[in-house]
PDB file of C-alpha atoms in Angstrom:
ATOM      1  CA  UNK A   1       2.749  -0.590  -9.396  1.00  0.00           C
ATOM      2  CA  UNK A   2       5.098  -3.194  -9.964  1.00  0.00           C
ATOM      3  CA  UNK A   3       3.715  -7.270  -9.405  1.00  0.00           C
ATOM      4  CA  UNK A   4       5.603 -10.488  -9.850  1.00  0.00           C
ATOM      5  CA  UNK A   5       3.658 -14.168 -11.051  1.00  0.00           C
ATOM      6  CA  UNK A   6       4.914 -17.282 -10.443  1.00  0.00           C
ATOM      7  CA  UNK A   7       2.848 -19.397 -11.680  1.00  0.00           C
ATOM      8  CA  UNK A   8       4.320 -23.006 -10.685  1.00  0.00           C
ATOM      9  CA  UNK A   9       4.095 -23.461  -6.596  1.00  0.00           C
ATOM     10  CA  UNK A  10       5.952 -26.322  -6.501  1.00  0.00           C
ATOM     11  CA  UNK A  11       8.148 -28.437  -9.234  1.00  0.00           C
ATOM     12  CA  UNK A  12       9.443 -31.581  -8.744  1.00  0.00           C
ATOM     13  CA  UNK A  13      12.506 -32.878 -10.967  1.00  0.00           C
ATOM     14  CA  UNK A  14      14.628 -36.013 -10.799  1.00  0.00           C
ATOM     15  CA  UNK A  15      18.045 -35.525 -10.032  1.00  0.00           C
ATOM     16  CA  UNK A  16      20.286 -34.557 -12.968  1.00  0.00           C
ATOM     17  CA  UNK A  17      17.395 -33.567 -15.156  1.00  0.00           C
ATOM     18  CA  UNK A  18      17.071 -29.654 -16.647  1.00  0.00           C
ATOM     19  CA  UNK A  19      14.283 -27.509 -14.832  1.00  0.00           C
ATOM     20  CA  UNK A  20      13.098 -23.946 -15.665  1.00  0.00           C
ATOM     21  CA  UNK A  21      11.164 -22.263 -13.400  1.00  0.00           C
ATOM     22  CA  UNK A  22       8.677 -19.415 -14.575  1.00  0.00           C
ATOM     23  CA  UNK A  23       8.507 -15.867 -13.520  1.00  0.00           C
ATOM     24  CA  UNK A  24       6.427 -12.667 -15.216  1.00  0.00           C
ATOM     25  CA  UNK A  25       6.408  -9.619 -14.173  1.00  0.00           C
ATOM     26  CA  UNK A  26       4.160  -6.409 -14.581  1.00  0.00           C
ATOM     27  CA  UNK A  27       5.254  -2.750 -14.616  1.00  0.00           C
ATOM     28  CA  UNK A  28       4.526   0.539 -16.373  1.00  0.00           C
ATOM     29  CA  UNK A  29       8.138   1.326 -15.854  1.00  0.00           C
ATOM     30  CA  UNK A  30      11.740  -0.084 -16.731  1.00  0.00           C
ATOM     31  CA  UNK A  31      13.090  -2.755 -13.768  1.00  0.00           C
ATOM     32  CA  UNK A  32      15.492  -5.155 -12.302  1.00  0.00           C
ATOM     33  CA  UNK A  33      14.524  -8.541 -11.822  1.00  0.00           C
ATOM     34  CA  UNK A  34      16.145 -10.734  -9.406  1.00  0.00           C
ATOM     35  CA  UNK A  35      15.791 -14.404  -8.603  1.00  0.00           C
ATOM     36  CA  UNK A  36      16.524 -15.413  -4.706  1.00  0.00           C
ATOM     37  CA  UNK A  37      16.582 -18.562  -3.167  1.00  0.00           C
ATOM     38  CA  UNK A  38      15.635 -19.988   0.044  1.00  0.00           C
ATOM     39  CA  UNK A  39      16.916 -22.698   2.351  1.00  0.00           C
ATOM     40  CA  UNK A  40      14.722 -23.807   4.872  1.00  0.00           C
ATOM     41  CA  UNK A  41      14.480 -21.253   8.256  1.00  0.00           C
ATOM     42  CA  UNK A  42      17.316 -19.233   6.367  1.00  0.00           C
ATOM     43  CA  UNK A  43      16.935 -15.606   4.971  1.00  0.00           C
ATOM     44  CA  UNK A  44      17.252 -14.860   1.151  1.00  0.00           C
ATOM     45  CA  UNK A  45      20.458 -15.629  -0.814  1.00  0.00           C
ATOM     46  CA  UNK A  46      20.844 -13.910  -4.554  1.00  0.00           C
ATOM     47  CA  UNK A  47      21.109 -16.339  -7.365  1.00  0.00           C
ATOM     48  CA  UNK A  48      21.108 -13.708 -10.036  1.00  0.00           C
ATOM     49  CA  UNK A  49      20.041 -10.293 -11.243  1.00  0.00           C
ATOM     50  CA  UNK A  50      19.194  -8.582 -14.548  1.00  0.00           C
ATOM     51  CA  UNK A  51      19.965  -4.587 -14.509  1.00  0.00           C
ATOM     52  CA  UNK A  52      20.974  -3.635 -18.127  1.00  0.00           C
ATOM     53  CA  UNK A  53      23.216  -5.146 -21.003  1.00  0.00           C
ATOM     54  CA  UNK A  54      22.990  -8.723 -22.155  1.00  0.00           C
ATOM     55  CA  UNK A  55      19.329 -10.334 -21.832  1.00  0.00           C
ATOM     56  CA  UNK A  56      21.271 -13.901 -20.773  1.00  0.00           C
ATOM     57  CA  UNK A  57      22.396 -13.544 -16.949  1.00  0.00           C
ATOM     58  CA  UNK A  58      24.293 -16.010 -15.143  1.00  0.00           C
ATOM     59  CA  UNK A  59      24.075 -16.785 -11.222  1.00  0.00           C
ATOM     60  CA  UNK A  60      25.506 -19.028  -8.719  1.00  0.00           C
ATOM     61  CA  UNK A  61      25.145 -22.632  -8.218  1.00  0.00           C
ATOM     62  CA  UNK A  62      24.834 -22.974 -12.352  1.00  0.00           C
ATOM     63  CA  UNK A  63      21.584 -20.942 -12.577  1.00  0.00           C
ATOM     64  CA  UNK A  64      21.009 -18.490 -15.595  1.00  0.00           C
ATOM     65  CA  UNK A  65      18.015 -16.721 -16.347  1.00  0.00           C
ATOM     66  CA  UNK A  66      16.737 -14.690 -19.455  1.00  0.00           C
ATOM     67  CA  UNK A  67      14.821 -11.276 -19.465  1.00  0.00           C
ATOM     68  CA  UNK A  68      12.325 -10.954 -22.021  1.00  0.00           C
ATOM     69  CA  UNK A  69      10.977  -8.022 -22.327  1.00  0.00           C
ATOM     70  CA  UNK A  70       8.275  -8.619 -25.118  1.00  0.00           C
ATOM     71  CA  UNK A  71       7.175 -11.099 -23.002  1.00  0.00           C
ATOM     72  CA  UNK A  72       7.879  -9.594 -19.714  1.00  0.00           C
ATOM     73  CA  UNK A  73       9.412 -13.012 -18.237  1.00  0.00           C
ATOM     74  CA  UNK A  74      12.475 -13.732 -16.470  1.00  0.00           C
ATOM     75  CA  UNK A  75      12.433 -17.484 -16.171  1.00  0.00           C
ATOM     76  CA  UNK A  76      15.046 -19.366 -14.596  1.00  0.00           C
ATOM     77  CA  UNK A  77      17.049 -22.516 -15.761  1.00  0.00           C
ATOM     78  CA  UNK A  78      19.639 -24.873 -14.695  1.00  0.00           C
ATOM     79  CA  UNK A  79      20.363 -28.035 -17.058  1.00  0.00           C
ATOM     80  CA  UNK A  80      21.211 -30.389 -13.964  1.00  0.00           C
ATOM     81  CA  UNK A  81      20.134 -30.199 -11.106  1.00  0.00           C
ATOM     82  CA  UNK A  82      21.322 -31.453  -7.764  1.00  0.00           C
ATOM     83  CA  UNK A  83      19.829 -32.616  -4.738  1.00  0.00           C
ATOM     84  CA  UNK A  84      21.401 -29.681  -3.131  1.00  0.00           C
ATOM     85  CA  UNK A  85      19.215 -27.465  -5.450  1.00  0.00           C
ATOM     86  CA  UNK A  86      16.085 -28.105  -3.348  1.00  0.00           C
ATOM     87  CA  UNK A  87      14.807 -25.065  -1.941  1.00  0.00           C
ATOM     88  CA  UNK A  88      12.529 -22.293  -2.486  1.00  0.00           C
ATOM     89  CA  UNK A  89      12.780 -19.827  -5.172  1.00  0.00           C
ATOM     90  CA  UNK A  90      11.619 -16.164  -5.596  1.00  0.00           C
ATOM     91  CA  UNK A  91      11.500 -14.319  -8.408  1.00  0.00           C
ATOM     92  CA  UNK A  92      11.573 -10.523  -7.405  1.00  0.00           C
ATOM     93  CA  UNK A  93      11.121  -7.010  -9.891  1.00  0.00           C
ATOM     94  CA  UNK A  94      12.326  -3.003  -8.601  1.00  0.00           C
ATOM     95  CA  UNK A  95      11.182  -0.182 -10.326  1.00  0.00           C
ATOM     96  CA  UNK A  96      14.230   2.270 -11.844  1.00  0.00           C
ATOM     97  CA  UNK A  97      14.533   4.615  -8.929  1.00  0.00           C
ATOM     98  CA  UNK A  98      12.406   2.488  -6.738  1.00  0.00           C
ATOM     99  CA  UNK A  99      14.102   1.147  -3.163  1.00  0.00           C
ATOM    100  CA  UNK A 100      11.403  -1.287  -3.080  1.00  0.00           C
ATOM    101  CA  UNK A 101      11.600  -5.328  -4.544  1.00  0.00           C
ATOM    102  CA  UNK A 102       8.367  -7.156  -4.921  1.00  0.00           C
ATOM    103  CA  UNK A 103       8.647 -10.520  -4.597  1.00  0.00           C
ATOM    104  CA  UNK A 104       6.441 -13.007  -6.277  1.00  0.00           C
ATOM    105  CA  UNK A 105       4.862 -15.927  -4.319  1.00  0.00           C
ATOM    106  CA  UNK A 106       8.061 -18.704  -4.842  1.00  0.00           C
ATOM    107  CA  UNK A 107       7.827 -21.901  -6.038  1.00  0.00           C
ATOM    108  CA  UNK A 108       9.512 -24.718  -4.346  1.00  0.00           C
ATOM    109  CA  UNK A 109      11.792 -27.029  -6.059  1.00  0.00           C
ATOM    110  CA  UNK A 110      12.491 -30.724  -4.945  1.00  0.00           C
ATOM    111  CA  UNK A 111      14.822 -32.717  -6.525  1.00  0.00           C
ATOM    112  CA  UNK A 112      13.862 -36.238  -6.680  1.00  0.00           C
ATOM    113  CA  UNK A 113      16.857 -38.631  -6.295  1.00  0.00           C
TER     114      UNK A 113
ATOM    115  CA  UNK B   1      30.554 -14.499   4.969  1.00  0.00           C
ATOM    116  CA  UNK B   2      26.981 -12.541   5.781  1.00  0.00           C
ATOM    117  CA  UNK B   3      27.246  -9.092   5.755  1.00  0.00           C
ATOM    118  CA  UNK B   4      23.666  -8.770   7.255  1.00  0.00           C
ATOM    119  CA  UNK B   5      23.346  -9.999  10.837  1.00  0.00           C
ATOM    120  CA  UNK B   6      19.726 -10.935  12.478  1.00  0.00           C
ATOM    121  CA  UNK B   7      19.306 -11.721  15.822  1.00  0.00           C
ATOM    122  CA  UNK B   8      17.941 -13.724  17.277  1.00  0.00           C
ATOM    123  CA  UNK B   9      17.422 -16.042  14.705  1.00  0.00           C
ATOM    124  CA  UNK B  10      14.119 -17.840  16.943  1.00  0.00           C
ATOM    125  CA  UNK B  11      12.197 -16.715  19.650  1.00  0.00           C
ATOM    126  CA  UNK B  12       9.402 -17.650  21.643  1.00  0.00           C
ATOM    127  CA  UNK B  13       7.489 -15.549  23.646  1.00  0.00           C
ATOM    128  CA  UNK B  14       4.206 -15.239  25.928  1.00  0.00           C
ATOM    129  CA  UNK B  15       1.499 -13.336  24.579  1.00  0.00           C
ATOM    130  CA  UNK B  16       1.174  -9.629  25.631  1.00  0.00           C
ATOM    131  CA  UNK B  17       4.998  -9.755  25.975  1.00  0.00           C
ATOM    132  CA  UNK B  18       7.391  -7.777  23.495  1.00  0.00           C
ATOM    133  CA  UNK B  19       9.932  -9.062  21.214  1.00  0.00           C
ATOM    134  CA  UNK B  20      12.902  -6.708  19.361  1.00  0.00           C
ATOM    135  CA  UNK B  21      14.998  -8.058  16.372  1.00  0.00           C
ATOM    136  CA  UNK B  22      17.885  -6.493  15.250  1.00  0.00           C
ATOM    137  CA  UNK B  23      19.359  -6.310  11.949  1.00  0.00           C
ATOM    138  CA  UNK B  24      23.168  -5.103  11.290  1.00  0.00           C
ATOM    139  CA  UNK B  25      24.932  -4.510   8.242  1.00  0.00           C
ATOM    140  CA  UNK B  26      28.529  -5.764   9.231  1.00  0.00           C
ATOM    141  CA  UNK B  27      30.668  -3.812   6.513  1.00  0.00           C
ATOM    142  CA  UNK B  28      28.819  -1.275   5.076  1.00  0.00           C
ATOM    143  CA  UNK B  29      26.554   1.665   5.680  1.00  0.00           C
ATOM    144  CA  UNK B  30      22.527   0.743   5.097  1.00  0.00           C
ATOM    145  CA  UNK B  31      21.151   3.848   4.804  1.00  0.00           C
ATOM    146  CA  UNK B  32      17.706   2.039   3.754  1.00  0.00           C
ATOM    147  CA  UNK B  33      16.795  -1.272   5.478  1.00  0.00           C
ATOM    148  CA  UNK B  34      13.346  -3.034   5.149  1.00  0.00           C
ATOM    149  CA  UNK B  35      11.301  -5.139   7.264  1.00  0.00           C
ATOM    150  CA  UNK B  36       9.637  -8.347   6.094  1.00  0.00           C
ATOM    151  CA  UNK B  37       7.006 -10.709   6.863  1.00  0.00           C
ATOM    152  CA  UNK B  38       6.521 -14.246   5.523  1.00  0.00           C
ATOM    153  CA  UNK B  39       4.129 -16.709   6.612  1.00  0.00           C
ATOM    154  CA  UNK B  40       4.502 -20.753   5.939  1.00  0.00           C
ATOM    155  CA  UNK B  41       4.643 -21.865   2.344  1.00  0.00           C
ATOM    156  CA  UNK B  42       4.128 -17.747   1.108  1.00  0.00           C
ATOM    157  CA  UNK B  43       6.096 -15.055  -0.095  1.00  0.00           C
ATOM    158  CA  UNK B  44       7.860 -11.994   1.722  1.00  0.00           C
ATOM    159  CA  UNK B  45       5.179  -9.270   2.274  1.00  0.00           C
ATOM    160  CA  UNK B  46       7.577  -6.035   3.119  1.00  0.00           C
ATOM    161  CA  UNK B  47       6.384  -4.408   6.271  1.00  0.00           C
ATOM    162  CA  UNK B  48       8.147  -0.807   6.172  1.00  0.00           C
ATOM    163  CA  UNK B  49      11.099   0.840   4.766  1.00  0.00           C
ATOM    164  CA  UNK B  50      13.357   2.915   7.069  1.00  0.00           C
ATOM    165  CA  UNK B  51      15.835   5.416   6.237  1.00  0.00           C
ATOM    166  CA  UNK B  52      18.452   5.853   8.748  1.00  0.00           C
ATOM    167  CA  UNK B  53      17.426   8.799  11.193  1.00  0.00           C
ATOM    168  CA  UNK B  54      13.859   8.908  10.224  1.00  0.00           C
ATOM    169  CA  UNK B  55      10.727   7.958  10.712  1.00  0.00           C
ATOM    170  CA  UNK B  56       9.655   4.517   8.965  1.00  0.00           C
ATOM    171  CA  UNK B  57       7.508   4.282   5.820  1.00  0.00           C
ATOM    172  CA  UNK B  58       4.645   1.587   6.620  1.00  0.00           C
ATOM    173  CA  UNK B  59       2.829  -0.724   4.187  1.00  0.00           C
ATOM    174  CA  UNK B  60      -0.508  -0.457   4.000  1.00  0.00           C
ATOM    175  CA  UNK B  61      -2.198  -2.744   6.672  1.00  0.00           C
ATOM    176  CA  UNK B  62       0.630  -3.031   8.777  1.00  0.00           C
ATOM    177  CA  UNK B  63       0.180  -1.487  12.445  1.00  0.00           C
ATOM    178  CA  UNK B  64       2.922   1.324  13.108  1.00  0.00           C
ATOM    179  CA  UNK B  65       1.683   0.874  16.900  1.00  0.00           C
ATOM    180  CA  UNK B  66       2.545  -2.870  17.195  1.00  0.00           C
ATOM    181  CA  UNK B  67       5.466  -3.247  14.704  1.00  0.00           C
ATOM    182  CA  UNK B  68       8.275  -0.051  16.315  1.00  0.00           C
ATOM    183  CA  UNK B  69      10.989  -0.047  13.771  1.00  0.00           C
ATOM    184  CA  UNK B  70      14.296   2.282  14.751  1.00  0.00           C
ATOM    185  CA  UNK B  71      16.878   3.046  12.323  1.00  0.00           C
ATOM    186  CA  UNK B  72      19.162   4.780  14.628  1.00  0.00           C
ATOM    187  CA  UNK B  73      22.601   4.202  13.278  1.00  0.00           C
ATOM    188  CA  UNK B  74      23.939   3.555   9.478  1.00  0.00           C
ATOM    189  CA  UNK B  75      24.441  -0.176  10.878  1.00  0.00           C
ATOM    190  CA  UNK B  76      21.397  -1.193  13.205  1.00  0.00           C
ATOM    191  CA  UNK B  77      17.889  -1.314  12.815  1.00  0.00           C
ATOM    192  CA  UNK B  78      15.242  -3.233  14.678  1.00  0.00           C
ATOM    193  CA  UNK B  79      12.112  -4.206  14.869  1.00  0.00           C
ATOM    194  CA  UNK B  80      10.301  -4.239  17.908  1.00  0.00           C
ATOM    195  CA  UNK B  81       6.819  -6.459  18.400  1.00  0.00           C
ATOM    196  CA  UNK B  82       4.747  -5.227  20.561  1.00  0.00           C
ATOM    197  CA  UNK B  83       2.290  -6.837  23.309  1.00  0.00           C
ATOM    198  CA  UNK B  84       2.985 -10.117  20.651  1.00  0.00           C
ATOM    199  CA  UNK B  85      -0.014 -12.790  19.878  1.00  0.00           C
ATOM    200  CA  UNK B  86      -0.005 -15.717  18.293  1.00  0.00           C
ATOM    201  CA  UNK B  87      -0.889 -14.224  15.371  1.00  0.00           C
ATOM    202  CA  UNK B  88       2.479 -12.547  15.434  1.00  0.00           C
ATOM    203  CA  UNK B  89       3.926 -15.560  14.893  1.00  0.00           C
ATOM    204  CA  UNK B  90       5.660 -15.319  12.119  1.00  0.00           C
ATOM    205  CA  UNK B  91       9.259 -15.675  10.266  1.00  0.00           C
ATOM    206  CA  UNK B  92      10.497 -12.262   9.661  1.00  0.00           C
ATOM    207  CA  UNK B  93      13.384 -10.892   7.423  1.00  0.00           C
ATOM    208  CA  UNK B  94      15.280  -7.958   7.382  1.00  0.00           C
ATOM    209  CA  UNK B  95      17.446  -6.384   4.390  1.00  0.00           C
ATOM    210  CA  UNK B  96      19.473  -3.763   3.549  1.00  0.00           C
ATOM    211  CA  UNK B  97      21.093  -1.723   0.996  1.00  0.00           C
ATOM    212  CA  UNK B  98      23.725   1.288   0.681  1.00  0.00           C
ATOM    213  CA  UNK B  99      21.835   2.586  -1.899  1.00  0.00           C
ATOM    214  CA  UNK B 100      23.530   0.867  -5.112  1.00  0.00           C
ATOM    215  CA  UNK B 101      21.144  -1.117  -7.143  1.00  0.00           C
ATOM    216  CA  UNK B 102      22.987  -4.627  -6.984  1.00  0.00           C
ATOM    217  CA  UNK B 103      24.056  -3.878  -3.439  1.00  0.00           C
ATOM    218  CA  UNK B 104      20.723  -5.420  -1.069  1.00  0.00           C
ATOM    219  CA  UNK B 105      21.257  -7.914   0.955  1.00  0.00           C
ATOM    220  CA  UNK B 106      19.387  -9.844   3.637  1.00  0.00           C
ATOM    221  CA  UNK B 107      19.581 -11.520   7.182  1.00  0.00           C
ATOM    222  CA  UNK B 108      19.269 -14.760   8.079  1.00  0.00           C
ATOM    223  CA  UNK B 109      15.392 -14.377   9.571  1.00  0.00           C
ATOM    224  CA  UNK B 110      13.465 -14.698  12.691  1.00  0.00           C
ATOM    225  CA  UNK B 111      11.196 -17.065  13.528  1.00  0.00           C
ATOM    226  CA  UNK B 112       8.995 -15.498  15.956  1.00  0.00           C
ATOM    227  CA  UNK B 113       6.144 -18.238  18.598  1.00  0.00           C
ATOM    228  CA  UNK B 114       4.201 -16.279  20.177  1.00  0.00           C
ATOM    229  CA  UNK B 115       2.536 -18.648  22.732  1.00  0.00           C
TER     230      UNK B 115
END
């Protein structure tokens, strides 16, 4: 079985500063990873997603994240971030073959102006 | 614009009553859709899996009796709560897919007070 750690709950960050937020994943099998974010009483919304090819992925809204798989991480970055960026953010893995995504337990990002 | 649509997106609702969300994908087929639950401040626990036409496949722990989930068309699935208590109360989140990898997406939630 598949399992997702997050290991940061929450991380604040002043306004235009960089932030990376963690995410490792366990599986006996190849995956996808995925990185979702959350706006408050709203459903998921996909930032990015590693499948195959280059380890370096870039989303929406600036993000990029980088699959490691010797160290079976997927952490994402932004180098400014905006007030706008505050949110929740899940970092999610799916087994080749698998329907199912398991999400790890988010960690929420405030921007301090 | 969404191409997964949740309704209602709150509702409140005596105990012992039942509630039923629906989830439709607006422009494409779901033939798998799954069924979330997240409580405040945690992550999305998936419920069940269903497969258009068939039964649903339940996580462990979750009650098939109290959480009905139909997948009766390509576009519609819901979720029906059962005889609802507080405990219910919950924000829950459908998604779906039409079977290509990149190709999930999800609805807007339900937050579900069960009074």
């Amino acid at each position: 079985a598949q399992s997702v750690t997050q290991l940061d709950s929450q991380v604040p960050v002043f306004e235009e500063a960089p932030v990376e937020l963690r995410c490792n994943y366990s599986s006996s099998v190849s995956v996808y990873l995925f990185w979702y974010v959350q706006y408050p009483n709203q459903g998921l919304q996909l930032l990015l997603k590693y499948l195959s090819g280059s380890t370096l992925v870039k989303g929406i809204n600036g993000f990029e994240a980088e699959f490691n798989k010797s160290q079976t991480s997927f952490h994402l970055r932004k180098p400014s971030v905006h007030i706008s960026d505050t949110a929740e953010y899940f970092c999610a893995v799916k087994n080749f073959g698998n329907e199912k995504l398991t999400f790890g337990t988010g960690t929420r990002l405030t921007i301090i102006p | 614009g969404a191409v997964v649509s949740q309704h209602p997106s709150r509702v409140i609702c005596k105990s012992g009553t039942s509630v039923k969300i629906e989830c439709r994908s607006l422009d494409f087929q779901a033939t798998t859709m799954f069924w979330y639950r997240q409580f405040p401040k945690q992550s999305l626990m998936l419920m069940a899996t269903s497969n258009e036409g068939s039964k649903a496949t339940y996580e462990q722990g979750v009650e098939k009796d109290k959480f009905l989930i139909n997948h009766a068309s390509l576009t519609l699935s819901t979720l029906t709560v059962t005889s609802a208590h507080p405990e219910d109360s919950s924000f829950y989140i459908c998604s779906a897919t039409g079977g290509a990898e990149e190709k999930l997406f999800f609805g807007s939630g339900t937050q579900l007070s069960v009074l």
